[in-house]
CSV table of N, CA, C and O in Angstrom, one decimal:
chain,number,residue,atom,x,y,z
A,1,UNK,N,81.9,133.0,70.3
A,1,UNK,CA,83.4,133.8,69.4
A,1,UNK,C,82.2,134.2,69.0
A,1,UNK,O,82.4,133.6,67.7
A,2,UNK,N,82.7,135.7,68.4
A,2,UNK,CA,82.3,136.7,67.6
A,2,UNK,C,83.2,136.3,66.9
A,2,UNK,O,84.5,135.4,66.9
A,3,UNK,N,83.5,136.5,65.0
A,3,UNK,CA,84.3,136.8,64.0
A,3,UNK,C,85.4,137.5,64.3
A,3,UNK,O,86.4,137.2,64.0
A,4,UNK,N,85.3,138.7,64.9
A,4,UNK,CA,86.1,140.1,65.2
A,4,UNK,C,86.7,139.2,66.5
A,4,UNK,O,88.6,139.3,66.7
A,5,UNK,N,86.1,139.0,67.4
A,5,UNK,CA,87.3,137.8,68.5
A,5,UNK,C,88.2,136.4,68.0
A,5,UNK,O,89.4,136.8,68.7
A,6,UNK,N,87.6,135.7,67.4
A,6,UNK,CA,88.4,134.6,66.2
A,6,UNK,C,89.7,135.6,65.5
A,6,UNK,O,90.7,135.1,65.5
A,7,UNK,N,89.3,136.5,64.5
A,7,UNK,CA,90.6,137.2,64.2
A,7,UNK,C,90.9,137.6,65.0
A,7,UNK,O,92.6,137.1,64.6
A,8,UNK,N,91.1,138.3,66.3
A,8,UNK,CA,92.3,138.8,67.3
A,8,UNK,C,93.1,137.4,67.4
A,8,UNK,O,94.4,138.0,67.8
A,9,UNK,N,92.2,136.3,68.0
A,9,UNK,CA,93.3,135.3,67.8
A,9,UNK,C,94.1,134.6,67.1
A,9,UNK,O,95.5,134.5,67.2
A,10,UNK,N,93.5,134.9,65.9
A,10,UNK,CA,94.3,134.8,64.5
A,10,UNK,C,95.6,135.7,64.6
A,10,UNK,O,96.8,135.1,64.6
A,11,UNK,N,94.8,136.7,65.1
A,11,UNK,CA,96.5,138.1,64.4
A,11,UNK,C,97.7,137.1,66.3
A,11,UNK,O,98.8,137.4,65.7
A,12,UNK,N,96.8,137.7,67.6
A,12,UNK,CA,97.6,136.7,68.4
A,12,UNK,C,99.1,135.5,67.7
A,12,UNK,O,100.0,136.1,68.1
A,13,UNK,N,97.9,134.7,67.0
A,13,UNK,CA,98.6,133.8,67.0
A,13,UNK,C,99.5,134.0,66.1
A,13,UNK,O,101.1,133.1,66.0
A,14,UNK,N,99.5,134.7,65.0
A,14,UNK,CA,100.7,135.3,63.7
A,14,UNK,C,101.8,135.7,64.9
A,14,UNK,O,102.9,135.8,64.3
A,15,UNK,N,101.2,136.9,65.6
A,15,UNK,CA,102.6,137.7,66.0
A,15,UNK,C,103.4,136.8,67.1
A,15,UNK,O,104.3,136.9,67.4
A,16,UNK,N,102.8,135.6,67.8
A,16,UNK,CA,103.2,135.0,67.6
A,16,UNK,C,104.6,133.9,67.4
A,16,UNK,O,105.5,133.1,67.5
A,17,UNK,N,103.8,133.3,66.4
A,17,UNK,CA,104.4,132.7,65.4
A,17,UNK,C,105.9,133.8,65.1
A,17,UNK,O,106.9,133.5,64.9
A,18,UNK,N,105.7,135.5,64.6
A,18,UNK,CA,106.7,136.2,64.4
A,18,UNK,C,107.7,136.0,65.4
A,18,UNK,O,108.8,136.3,65.7
A,19,UNK,N,107.3,136.5,66.6
A,19,UNK,CA,108.2,136.0,68.0
A,19,UNK,C,108.9,135.2,68.4
A,19,UNK,O,110.1,134.9,68.3
A,20,UNK,N,107.9,133.5,67.8
A,20,UNK,CA,109.2,132.5,67.7
A,20,UNK,C,110.3,132.8,66.8
A,20,UNK,O,110.9,132.1,67.4
A,21,UNK,N,109.3,133.0,65.7
A,21,UNK,CA,110.4,132.7,64.7
A,21,UNK,C,112.5,133.7,65.0
A,21,UNK,O,113.4,133.3,64.9
A,22,UNK,N,111.8,134.5,65.1
A,22,UNK,CA,112.5,136.5,65.1
A,22,UNK,C,113.6,135.5,66.6
A,22,UNK,O,115.1,135.2,66.9
A,23,UNK,N,112.9,135.3,67.8
A,23,UNK,CA,113.4,134.6,69.1
A,23,UNK,C,114.4,134.1,68.9
A,23,UNK,O,115.5,133.8,69.6
A,24,UNK,N,113.6,132.9,68.1
A,24,UNK,CA,115.2,131.5,67.9
A,24,UNK,C,116.1,132.4,67.8
A,24,UNK,O,116.7,131.7,68.3
A,25,UNK,N,116.3,132.5,66.5
A,25,UNK,CA,117.7,133.2,66.5
A,25,UNK,C,118.2,133.7,67.0
A,25,UNK,O,119.8,133.4,67.4
A,26,UNK,N,117.7,134.4,67.9
A,26,UNK,CA,118.7,134.9,68.1
A,26,UNK,C,118.8,134.8,69.4
A,26,UNK,O,120.3,134.4,70.2
A,27,UNK,N,118.2,133.4,70.4
A,27,UNK,CA,118.4,133.0,71.9
A,27,UNK,C,119.7,131.8,71.0
A,27,UNK,O,120.2,131.1,71.5
A,28,UNK,N,119.7,131.3,69.4
A,28,UNK,CA,120.6,130.5,68.9
A,28,UNK,C,121.3,131.2,68.9
A,28,UNK,O,122.8,130.7,69.6
A,29,UNK,N,121.5,132.4,68.5
A,29,UNK,CA,123.3,133.1,68.4
A,29,UNK,C,123.9,133.1,70.2
A,29,UNK,O,124.8,132.9,69.7
A,30,UNK,N,122.6,133.5,70.4
A,30,UNK,CA,123.1,134.5,72.1
A,30,UNK,C,123.4,132.9,73.1
A,30,UNK,O,125.1,132.8,73.8
A,31,UNK,N,122.6,131.5,72.4
A,31,UNK,CA,122.7,130.6,73.0
A,31,UNK,C,124.4,129.4,72.8
A,31,UNK,O,124.5,129.3,73.4
A,32,UNK,N,124.5,130.3,71.5
A,32,UNK,CA,125.5,129.3,70.5
A,32,UNK,C,126.6,129.5,71.5
A,32,UNK,O,127.7,129.0,71.2
A,33,UNK,N,127.1,131.0,71.6
A,33,UNK,CA,128.5,131.7,72.5
A,33,UNK,C,128.3,131.2,73.5
A,33,UNK,O,129.5,131.9,74.4
A,34,UNK,N,127.3,131.4,74.6
A,34,UNK,CA,127.2,131.5,76.0
A,34,UNK,C,127.2,129.7,75.6
A,34,UNK,O,127.2,129.6,77.0
A,35,UNK,N,127.1,129.0,75.2
A,35,UNK,CA,127.4,127.8,75.5
A,35,UNK,C,125.7,126.7,75.9
A,35,UNK,O,125.5,125.9,76.6
A,36,UNK,N,124.5,127.4,75.8
A,36,UNK,CA,123.1,127.1,76.4
A,36,UNK,C,123.1,126.2,75.3
A,36,UNK,O,122.6,126.2,74.2
A,37,UNK,N,123.0,124.7,76.0
A,37,UNK,CA,122.4,123.4,75.4
A,37,UNK,C,121.4,123.6,74.6
A,37,UNK,O,120.9,122.8,74.0
A,38,UNK,N,120.2,124.1,75.4
A,38,UNK,CA,118.8,123.8,75.0
A,38,UNK,C,118.3,124.2,73.8
A,38,UNK,O,117.5,124.1,73.4
A,39,UNK,N,119.5,125.2,73.1
A,39,UNK,CA,119.9,126.1,72.2
A,39,UNK,C,119.6,125.2,70.6
A,39,UNK,O,119.6,125.7,70.1
A,40,UNK,N,120.2,124.2,71.3
A,40,UNK,CA,121.0,123.2,70.3
A,40,UNK,C,119.6,122.0,70.3
A,40,UNK,O,120.3,120.6,69.1
A,41,UNK,N,118.8,121.5,71.3
A,41,UNK,CA,117.7,120.9,70.8
A,41,UNK,C,117.1,120.2,69.4
A,41,UNK,O,117.1,122.1,68.7
A,42,UNK,N,117.6,119.4,69.0
A,42,UNK,CA,117.4,119.4,67.5
A,42,UNK,C,115.3,119.6,67.2
A,42,UNK,O,115.2,120.1,66.2
A,43,UNK,N,115.1,119.1,68.1
A,43,UNK,CA,113.0,119.6,67.7
A,43,UNK,C,113.6,121.0,67.8
A,43,UNK,O,112.4,121.5,66.6
A,44,UNK,N,113.9,122.0,68.7
A,44,UNK,CA,113.7,122.8,68.6
A,44,UNK,C,114.2,123.5,67.6
A,44,UNK,O,113.7,124.6,66.8
A,45,UNK,N,115.3,123.5,67.0
A,45,UNK,CA,116.1,123.9,65.6
A,45,UNK,C,115.6,124.0,63.9
A,45,UNK,O,115.2,124.5,63.5
A,46,UNK,N,114.9,121.8,64.2
A,46,UNK,CA,113.9,121.8,63.4
A,46,UNK,C,112.7,122.5,63.0
A,46,UNK,O,112.6,122.9,62.1
A,47,UNK,N,112.3,122.7,63.5
A,47,UNK,CA,111.1,124.1,63.9
A,47,UNK,C,111.2,125.1,63.3
A,47,UNK,O,110.3,125.5,63.1
A,48,UNK,N,112.4,125.5,63.9
A,48,UNK,CA,112.8,127.1,63.3
A,48,UNK,C,113.2,126.9,62.1
A,48,UNK,O,112.6,128.2,61.3
A,49,UNK,N,114.0,125.7,61.3
A,49,UNK,CA,114.0,126.0,60.5
A,49,UNK,C,112.9,126.0,59.3
A,49,UNK,O,112.8,126.5,58.3
A,50,UNK,N,112.3,124.6,59.9
A,50,UNK,CA,110.8,124.5,58.8
A,50,UNK,C,109.6,125.8,58.7
A,50,UNK,O,109.6,126.5,58.0
A,51,UNK,N,109.7,126.8,60.3
A,51,UNK,CA,109.1,127.7,59.5
A,51,UNK,C,109.7,128.9,59.7
A,51,UNK,O,108.6,129.7,58.9
A,52,UNK,N,110.6,128.9,59.1
A,52,UNK,CA,111.3,130.0,58.1
A,52,UNK,C,111.6,130.6,56.9
A,52,UNK,O,111.7,130.3,56.2
A,53,UNK,N,111.9,128.4,56.7
A,53,UNK,CA,111.3,127.5,55.8
A,53,UNK,C,110.1,128.1,54.7
A,53,UNK,O,110.6,128.4,53.3
A,54,UNK,N,109.5,128.3,55.3
A,54,UNK,CA,107.6,127.5,55.3
A,54,UNK,C,107.1,129.4,54.1
A,54,UNK,O,106.9,130.1,53.4
A,55,UNK,N,108.1,130.7,55.4
A,55,UNK,CA,108.1,132.0,55.2
A,55,UNK,C,108.7,132.2,54.1
A,55,UNK,O,108.3,132.9,53.1
A,56,UNK,N,109.4,132.4,53.5
A,56,UNK,CA,110.8,132.2,52.8
A,56,UNK,C,110.5,131.8,51.5
A,56,UNK,O,110.2,132.7,50.5
A,57,UNK,N,109.9,129.9,52.0
A,57,UNK,CA,108.9,129.6,50.2
A,57,UNK,C,107.7,130.7,49.7
A,57,UNK,O,107.4,131.1,48.7
A,58,UNK,N,106.5,130.9,51.1
A,58,UNK,CA,105.6,131.7,50.5
A,58,UNK,C,106.2,133.3,50.0
A,58,UNK,O,105.1,133.2,48.6
A,59,UNK,N,107.0,133.9,50.5
A,59,UNK,CA,107.5,134.8,50.1
A,59,UNK,C,107.7,135.0,48.5
A,59,UNK,O,107.9,135.6,47.6
A,60,UNK,N,108.5,133.8,48.1
A,60,UNK,CA,109.4,133.1,46.8
A,60,UNK,C,108.5,132.8,45.7
A,60,UNK,O,108.1,133.5,44.8
A,61,UNK,N,107.2,132.3,46.2
A,61,UNK,CA,106.3,131.7,45.2
A,61,UNK,C,105.2,133.2,45.3
A,61,UNK,O,103.9,132.4,44.7
A,62,UNK,N,105.0,133.9,45.8
A,62,UNK,CA,104.4,135.1,45.7
A,62,UNK,C,103.0,134.7,46.0
A,62,UNK,O,101.9,134.7,45.6
A,63,UNK,N,102.7,133.9,48.1
A,63,UNK,CA,101.7,133.4,48.5
A,63,UNK,C,101.6,134.2,49.4
A,63,UNK,O,102.3,134.1,50.1
A,64,UNK,N,100.3,134.6,49.6
A,64,UNK,CA,100.0,135.4,51.2
A,64,UNK,C,100.2,134.5,52.4
A,64,UNK,O,99.1,133.6,52.0
A,65,UNK,N,100.2,135.1,52.6
A,65,UNK,CA,100.2,133.9,54.7
A,65,UNK,C,99.2,133.6,55.1
A,65,UNK,O,98.3,134.6,55.0
A,66,UNK,N,98.5,132.2,55.5
A,66,UNK,CA,97.3,131.6,55.4
A,66,UNK,C,97.3,132.3,56.6
A,66,UNK,O,95.9,132.7,57.1
A,67,UNK,N,97.3,132.7,57.9
A,67,UNK,CA,97.5,133.6,59.2
A,67,UNK,C,96.2,134.8,58.8
A,67,UNK,O,95.6,135.3,59.1
A,68,UNK,N,97.3,135.5,57.6
A,68,UNK,CA,97.0,136.8,56.8
A,68,UNK,C,95.7,136.9,56.3
A,68,UNK,O,94.6,137.2,56.8
A,69,UNK,N,95.5,135.7,55.7
A,69,UNK,CA,94.2,135.5,54.8
A,69,UNK,C,92.8,135.1,56.1
A,69,UNK,O,92.0,136.0,56.1
A,70,UNK,N,93.0,134.2,56.9
A,70,UNK,CA,91.8,133.9,57.6
A,70,UNK,C,91.4,135.4,58.6
A,70,UNK,O,90.8,134.8,58.7
A,71,UNK,N,92.6,135.9,59.4
A,71,UNK,CA,92.8,137.1,59.9
A,71,UNK,C,91.4,138.1,58.7
A,71,UNK,O,90.6,138.4,59.7
A,72,UNK,N,91.8,138.7,57.9
A,72,UNK,CA,91.1,139.7,57.0
A,72,UNK,C,89.6,138.2,56.7
A,72,UNK,O,89.1,139.7,57.1
A,73,UNK,N,89.9,137.3,56.1
A,73,UNK,CA,88.5,137.6,55.9
A,73,UNK,C,87.3,137.1,57.6
A,73,UNK,O,86.6,137.3,57.2
A,74,UNK,N,88.2,136.7,58.3
A,74,UNK,CA,87.4,136.9,59.6
A,74,UNK,C,87.1,137.8,59.5
A,74,UNK,O,86.1,138.6,60.4
A,75,UNK,N,87.8,139.4,59.5
A,75,UNK,CA,87.4,140.7,60.8
A,75,UNK,C,86.7,141.6,59.1
A,75,UNK,O,85.7,142.2,59.1
A,76,UNK,N,86.8,140.6,57.4
A,76,UNK,CA,85.2,141.2,56.8
A,76,UNK,C,83.4,140.4,56.6
A,76,UNK,O,83.3,141.1,56.7
A,77,UNK,N,83.8,139.5,57.5
A,77,UNK,CA,82.4,138.8,58.3
A,77,UNK,C,82.2,138.9,58.8
A,77,UNK,O,81.2,139.0,59.9
A,78,UNK,N,83.4,140.1,59.8
A,78,UNK,CA,82.8,140.8,61.6
A,78,UNK,C,81.7,141.8,61.0
A,78,UNK,O,81.9,142.8,60.9
A,79,UNK,N,80.9,141.9,61.8
A,79,UNK,CA,80.4,143.2,61.6
A,79,UNK,C,80.3,144.0,62.9
A,79,UNK,O,79.7,143.6,64.0
A,80,UNK,N,81.2,145.3,62.9
A,80,UNK,CA,81.7,146.0,63.9
A,80,UNK,C,81.0,146.9,63.0
A,80,UNK,O,81.2,147.6,62.6
A,81,UNK,N,79.9,147.7,64.3
A,81,UNK,CA,79.2,148.9,63.9
A,81,UNK,C,79.7,150.1,64.4
A,81,UNK,O,79.5,150.9,64.4
A,82,UNK,N,80.5,149.8,66.4
A,82,UNK,CA,80.7,151.2,67.0
A,82,UNK,C,82.3,151.1,67.1
A,82,UNK,O,83.4,152.0,67.5
A,83,UNK,N,82.9,150.2,66.3
A,83,UNK,CA,84.8,150.3,66.6
A,83,UNK,C,84.9,149.6,65.0
A,83,UNK,O,84.6,148.8,64.8
A,84,UNK,N,86.5,150.9,64.6
A,84,UNK,CA,87.0,149.7,63.9
A,84,UNK,C,88.0,149.0,63.6
A,84,UNK,O,89.1,148.6,62.9
A,85,UNK,N,87.8,148.6,64.8
A,85,UNK,CA,89.5,147.3,65.0
A,85,UNK,C,88.9,147.0,67.2
A,85,UNK,O,88.4,148.2,67.7
A,86,UNK,N,89.9,145.9,66.7
A,86,UNK,CA,89.7,146.4,68.6
A,86,UNK,C,91.5,146.5,69.0
A,86,UNK,O,91.6,146.7,68.0
A,87,UNK,N,91.5,147.0,70.2
A,87,UNK,CA,92.7,147.2,70.8
A,87,UNK,C,93.4,146.3,70.4
A,87,UNK,O,94.9,146.9,69.5
A,88,UNK,N,93.4,144.8,70.5
A,88,UNK,CA,94.4,144.2,69.4
A,88,UNK,C,94.6,144.2,68.5
A,88,UNK,O,96.3,144.2,68.0
A,89,UNK,N,93.5,144.0,67.9
A,89,UNK,CA,93.8,144.6,66.3
A,89,UNK,C,95.1,145.8,66.0
A,89,UNK,O,95.7,145.6,65.3
A,90,UNK,N,94.1,146.6,66.6
A,90,UNK,CA,95.1,148.1,66.6
A,90,UNK,C,96.4,147.8,66.6
A,90,UNK,O,97.5,147.9,65.6
A,91,UNK,N,96.8,147.5,67.5
A,91,UNK,CA,98.5,147.3,68.3
A,91,UNK,C,99.3,146.7,67.4
A,91,UNK,O,100.7,146.7,67.1
A,92,UNK,N,98.5,145.4,67.0
A,92,UNK,CA,100.1,144.3,66.6
A,92,UNK,C,100.0,144.4,65.1
A,92,UNK,O,100.4,143.8,64.2
A,93,UNK,N,98.2,145.1,64.3
A,93,UNK,CA,98.6,145.6,63.3
A,93,UNK,C,99.6,146.4,63.0
A,93,UNK,O,100.5,146.4,62.3
A,94,UNK,N,100.1,147.3,63.9
A,94,UNK,CA,101.1,148.7,63.6
A,94,UNK,C,102.5,147.5,63.8
A,94,UNK,O,103.8,147.6,63.2
A,95,UNK,N,102.4,147.1,64.8
A,95,UNK,CA,103.9,146.0,65.2
A,95,UNK,C,103.8,144.9,63.8
A,95,UNK,O,105.2,145.1,63.2
A,96,UNK,N,103.2,144.3,62.4
A,96,UNK,CA,103.0,143.0,62.0
A,96,UNK,C,103.4,143.4,60.6
A,96,UNK,O,103.7,142.8,59.6
A,97,UNK,N,102.1,144.7,60.5
A,97,UNK,CA,102.3,145.3,58.8
A,97,UNK,C,102.8,146.1,58.5
A,97,UNK,O,102.6,147.2,58.9
A,98,UNK,N,103.7,146.8,58.2
A,98,UNK,CA,104.7,147.2,57.4
A,98,UNK,C,104.3,147.7,55.8
A,98,UNK,O,104.1,147.0,55.4
A,99,UNK,N,104.3,149.2,55.5
A,99,UNK,CA,103.6,149.5,54.0
A,99,UNK,C,105.1,149.5,53.3
A,99,UNK,O,106.2,150.3,53.9
A,100,UNK,N,105.6,148.4,52.5
A,100,UNK,CA,106.9,148.4,51.9
A,100,UNK,C,106.2,147.7,50.8
A,100,UNK,O,105.4,146.3,50.3
A,101,UNK,N,107.2,147.5,49.1
A,101,UNK,CA,107.1,146.6,48.1
A,101,UNK,C,106.9,145.7,48.5
A,101,UNK,O,107.9,145.1,49.9
A,102,UNK,N,106.6,144.4,47.8
A,102,UNK,CA,106.8,142.8,48.0
A,102,UNK,C,107.8,142.8,47.9
A,102,UNK,O,108.7,141.4,48.9
A,103,UNK,N,108.7,143.4,46.8
A,103,UNK,CA,110.6,143.0,46.5
A,103,UNK,C,111.3,142.7,48.5
A,103,UNK,O,112.0,142.1,48.6
A,104,UNK,N,110.7,143.9,49.4
A,104,UNK,CA,111.5,143.7,50.2
A,104,UNK,C,110.8,143.2,51.2
A,104,UNK,O,112.3,142.9,51.9
A,105,UNK,N,110.1,142.5,51.3
A,105,UNK,CA,110.0,141.4,51.8
A,105,UNK,C,110.4,140.1,52.2
A,105,UNK,O,110.7,139.5,52.3
A,106,UNK,N,109.9,139.8,50.2
A,106,UNK,CA,110.7,138.9,50.4
A,106,UNK,C,112.7,139.0,50.3
A,106,UNK,O,112.9,137.9,51.0
A,107,UNK,N,113.0,140.0,50.1
A,107,UNK,CA,114.6,139.8,50.9
A,107,UNK,C,115.2,139.8,51.8
A,107,UNK,O,115.4,139.2,51.8
A,108,UNK,N,114.4,140.1,52.6
A,108,UNK,CA,114.2,140.5,54.2
A,108,UNK,C,114.1,139.7,54.5
A,108,UNK,O,114.7,138.5,55.6
A,109,UNK,N,113.2,138.4,54.7
A,109,UNK,CA,112.6,136.5,54.6
A,109,UNK,C,113.9,136.1,53.6
A,109,UNK,O,113.9,135.4,54.7
A,110,UNK,N,114.5,136.5,52.7
A,110,UNK,CA,115.8,135.7,52.3
A,110,UNK,C,116.3,135.3,53.1
A,110,UNK,O,117.3,134.5,53.6
A,111,UNK,N,117.7,136.7,53.5
A,111,UNK,CA,118.1,137.4,54.3
A,111,UNK,C,117.6,136.1,56.2
A,111,UNK,O,119.5,136.1,56.1
A,112,UNK,N,116.8,136.6,56.5
A,112,UNK,CA,116.6,136.3,57.3
A,112,UNK,C,116.7,134.5,57.5
A,112,UNK,O,117.4,134.0,58.2
A,113,UNK,N,116.3,133.8,56.6
A,113,UNK,CA,116.4,132.5,56.4
A,113,UNK,C,117.8,132.2,56.0
A,113,UNK,O,118.4,131.0,56.8
A,114,UNK,N,119.1,132.9,55.7
A,114,UNK,CA,120.2,132.6,55.3
A,114,UNK,C,120.4,132.6,56.6
A,114,UNK,O,121.3,132.1,57.1
A,115,UNK,N,120.4,133.7,57.7
A,115,UNK,CA,121.2,134.0,58.8
A,115,UNK,C,120.4,132.9,59.6
A,115,UNK,O,121.7,132.4,60.4
A,116,UNK,N,119.4,132.0,59.4
A,116,UNK,CA,119.3,130.9,60.0
A,116,UNK,C,119.9,129.5,60.0
A,116,UNK,O,120.5,129.0,60.6
A,117,UNK,N,120.3,129.6,58.6
A,117,UNK,CA,121.0,128.4,58.1
A,117,UNK,C,122.3,128.6,58.4
A,117,UNK,O,122.6,127.6,59.1
A,118,UNK,N,123.4,130.0,58.5
A,118,UNK,CA,124.6,130.5,58.7
A,118,UNK,C,124.3,129.5,60.7
A,118,UNK,O,125.4,129.7,61.2
A,119,UNK,N,123.3,130.5,60.9
A,119,UNK,CA,123.0,129.9,63.0
A,119,UNK,C,122.9,128.0,63.2
A,119,UNK,O,123.7,127.8,63.4
A,120,UNK,N,122.8,127.6,62.2
A,120,UNK,CA,122.5,126.1,62.2
A,120,UNK,C,124.2,125.6,61.9
A,120,UNK,O,124.2,125.1,62.5
A,121,UNK,N,124.9,125.9,60.4
A,121,UNK,CA,126.0,125.7,60.6
A,121,UNK,C,127.2,126.3,61.9
A,121,UNK,O,127.5,124.9,62.2
A,122,UNK,N,126.9,127.0,62.4
A,122,UNK,CA,128.0,127.5,63.1
A,122,UNK,C,127.6,127.1,64.6
A,122,UNK,O,128.7,126.7,65.2
A,123,UNK,N,126.0,126.8,64.8
A,123,UNK,CA,126.4,125.8,66.4
A,123,UNK,C,125.3,125.6,65.8
A,123,UNK,O,123.7,125.3,66.1
A,124,UNK,N,125.4,124.2,65.5
A,124,UNK,CA,124.7,122.5,65.0
A,124,UNK,C,123.2,122.5,66.4
A,124,UNK,O,124.5,122.3,67.3
A,125,UNK,N,123.1,121.8,65.7
A,125,UNK,CA,121.8,121.3,66.5
A,125,UNK,C,122.5,119.4,67.6
A,125,UNK,O,123.6,119.4,66.3
A,126,UNK,N,122.1,119.7,68.5
A,126,UNK,CA,123.1,118.4,69.0
A,126,UNK,C,121.9,116.9,68.0
A,126,UNK,O,120.7,117.1,68.7
A,127,UNK,N,122.6,115.9,68.0
A,127,UNK,CA,122.1,115.3,67.1
A,127,UNK,C,121.3,113.6,68.2
A,127,UNK,O,119.9,113.5,67.7
A,128,UNK,N,122.5,114.0,69.3
A,128,UNK,CA,121.9,112.6,70.4
A,128,UNK,C,121.6,113.4,71.2
A,128,UNK,O,122.9,114.2,71.8
A,129,UNK,N,121.1,113.3,72.3
A,129,UNK,CA,121.0,113.4,74.1
A,129,UNK,C,122.2,113.4,74.9
A,129,UNK,O,122.8,112.1,74.9
A,130,UNK,N,123.1,114.3,75.2
A,130,UNK,CA,124.2,114.5,76.1
A,130,UNK,C,123.7,113.6,77.4
A,130,UNK,O,122.7,114.4,77.9
């Protein structure tokens, strides 16, 4: 497997992480209003809270996401002579990476994190199995 292919795998993992963080909040809120018990499982909610907690902490501490760092290192070490990147790289980068000042991301991640905390309080997880 080449470094470029490994970079694509890291990019896909990054996109799946983002989808988990965003999707879980959406499902938690919808599930809370609709009475979906699976959205209140403790392990599911703790994983979500931990994931967004790491993102918020990294943004406040001005730490670049390790997945981004790894992907960029792999891309830098790959010798792509005929293409500027892969199909996966091109499209996922357009979705994941937006040009904006750092403070915009910090504020966005913090607001999203606060929304996750609100969802935790409004639709608390089940501490015991029903």
